[in-house]
Coordinates of C-alpha atoms in Angstrom, one line a residue:
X7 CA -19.6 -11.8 34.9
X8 CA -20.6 -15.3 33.6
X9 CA -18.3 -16.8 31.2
X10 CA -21.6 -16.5 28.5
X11 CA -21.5 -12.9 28.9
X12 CA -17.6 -13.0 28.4
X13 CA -17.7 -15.3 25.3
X14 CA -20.8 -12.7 23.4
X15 CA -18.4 -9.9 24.5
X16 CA -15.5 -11.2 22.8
X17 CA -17.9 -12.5 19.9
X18 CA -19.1 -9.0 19.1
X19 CA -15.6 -7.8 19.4
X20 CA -14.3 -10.3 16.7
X21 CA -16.9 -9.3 14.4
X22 CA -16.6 -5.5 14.7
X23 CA -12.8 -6.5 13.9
X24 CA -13.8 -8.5 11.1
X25 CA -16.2 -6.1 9.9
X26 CA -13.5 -3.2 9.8
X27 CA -11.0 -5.0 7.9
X28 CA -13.2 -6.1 5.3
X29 CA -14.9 -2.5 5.3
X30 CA -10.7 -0.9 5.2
X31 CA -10.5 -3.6 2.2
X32 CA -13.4 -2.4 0.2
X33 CA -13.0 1.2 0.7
X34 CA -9.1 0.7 -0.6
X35 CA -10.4 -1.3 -3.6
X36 CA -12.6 1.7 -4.8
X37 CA -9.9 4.4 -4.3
X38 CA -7.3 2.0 -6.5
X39 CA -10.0 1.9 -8.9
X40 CA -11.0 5.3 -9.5
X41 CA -7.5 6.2 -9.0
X42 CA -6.2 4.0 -12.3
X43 CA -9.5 5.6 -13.9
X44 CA -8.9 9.1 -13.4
X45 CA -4.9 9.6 -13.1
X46 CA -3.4 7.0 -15.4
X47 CA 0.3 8.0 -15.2
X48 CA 3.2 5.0 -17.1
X49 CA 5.3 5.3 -13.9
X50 CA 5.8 7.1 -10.9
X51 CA 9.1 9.1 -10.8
X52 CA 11.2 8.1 -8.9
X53 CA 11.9 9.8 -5.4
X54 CA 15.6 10.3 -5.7
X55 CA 17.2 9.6 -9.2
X56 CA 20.6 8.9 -9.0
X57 CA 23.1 11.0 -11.4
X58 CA 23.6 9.1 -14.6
X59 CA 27.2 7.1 -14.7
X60 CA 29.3 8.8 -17.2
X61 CA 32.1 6.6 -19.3
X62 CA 35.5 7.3 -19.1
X63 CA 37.1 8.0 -22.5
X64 CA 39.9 5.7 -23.8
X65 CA 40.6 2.5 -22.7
X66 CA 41.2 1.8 -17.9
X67 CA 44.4 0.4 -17.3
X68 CA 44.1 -2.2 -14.8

């Protein structure tokens, strides 16, 4: 295999690459947009609240 046929292999590859990134970037762009347009929600809850701290009466000896 000539090293012309190697380099338009590698060419090709590097654009089908390029190509899929920028088509993964695009597609992501239009779901964060019609995500904020359709579920607009102040903030996520959170996935594990902690307990709330509780104050002791009186005043801690140290």
């Amino acid at each position: 295999m000539p090293w012309g046929e190697i380099g338009a292999v590698l060419a090709v590859l590097v654009i089908v690459f390029v190509a899929g990134h920028a088509w993964f970037h695009i597609v992501e762009g239009a779901l964060g947009l019609l995500k904020r347009l359709f579920f607009r929600k102040k903030e996520p809850p959170a996935w594990h609240p902690l307990p709330p701290e509780q104050e002791e009466g009186g005043s801690r000896e140290e």
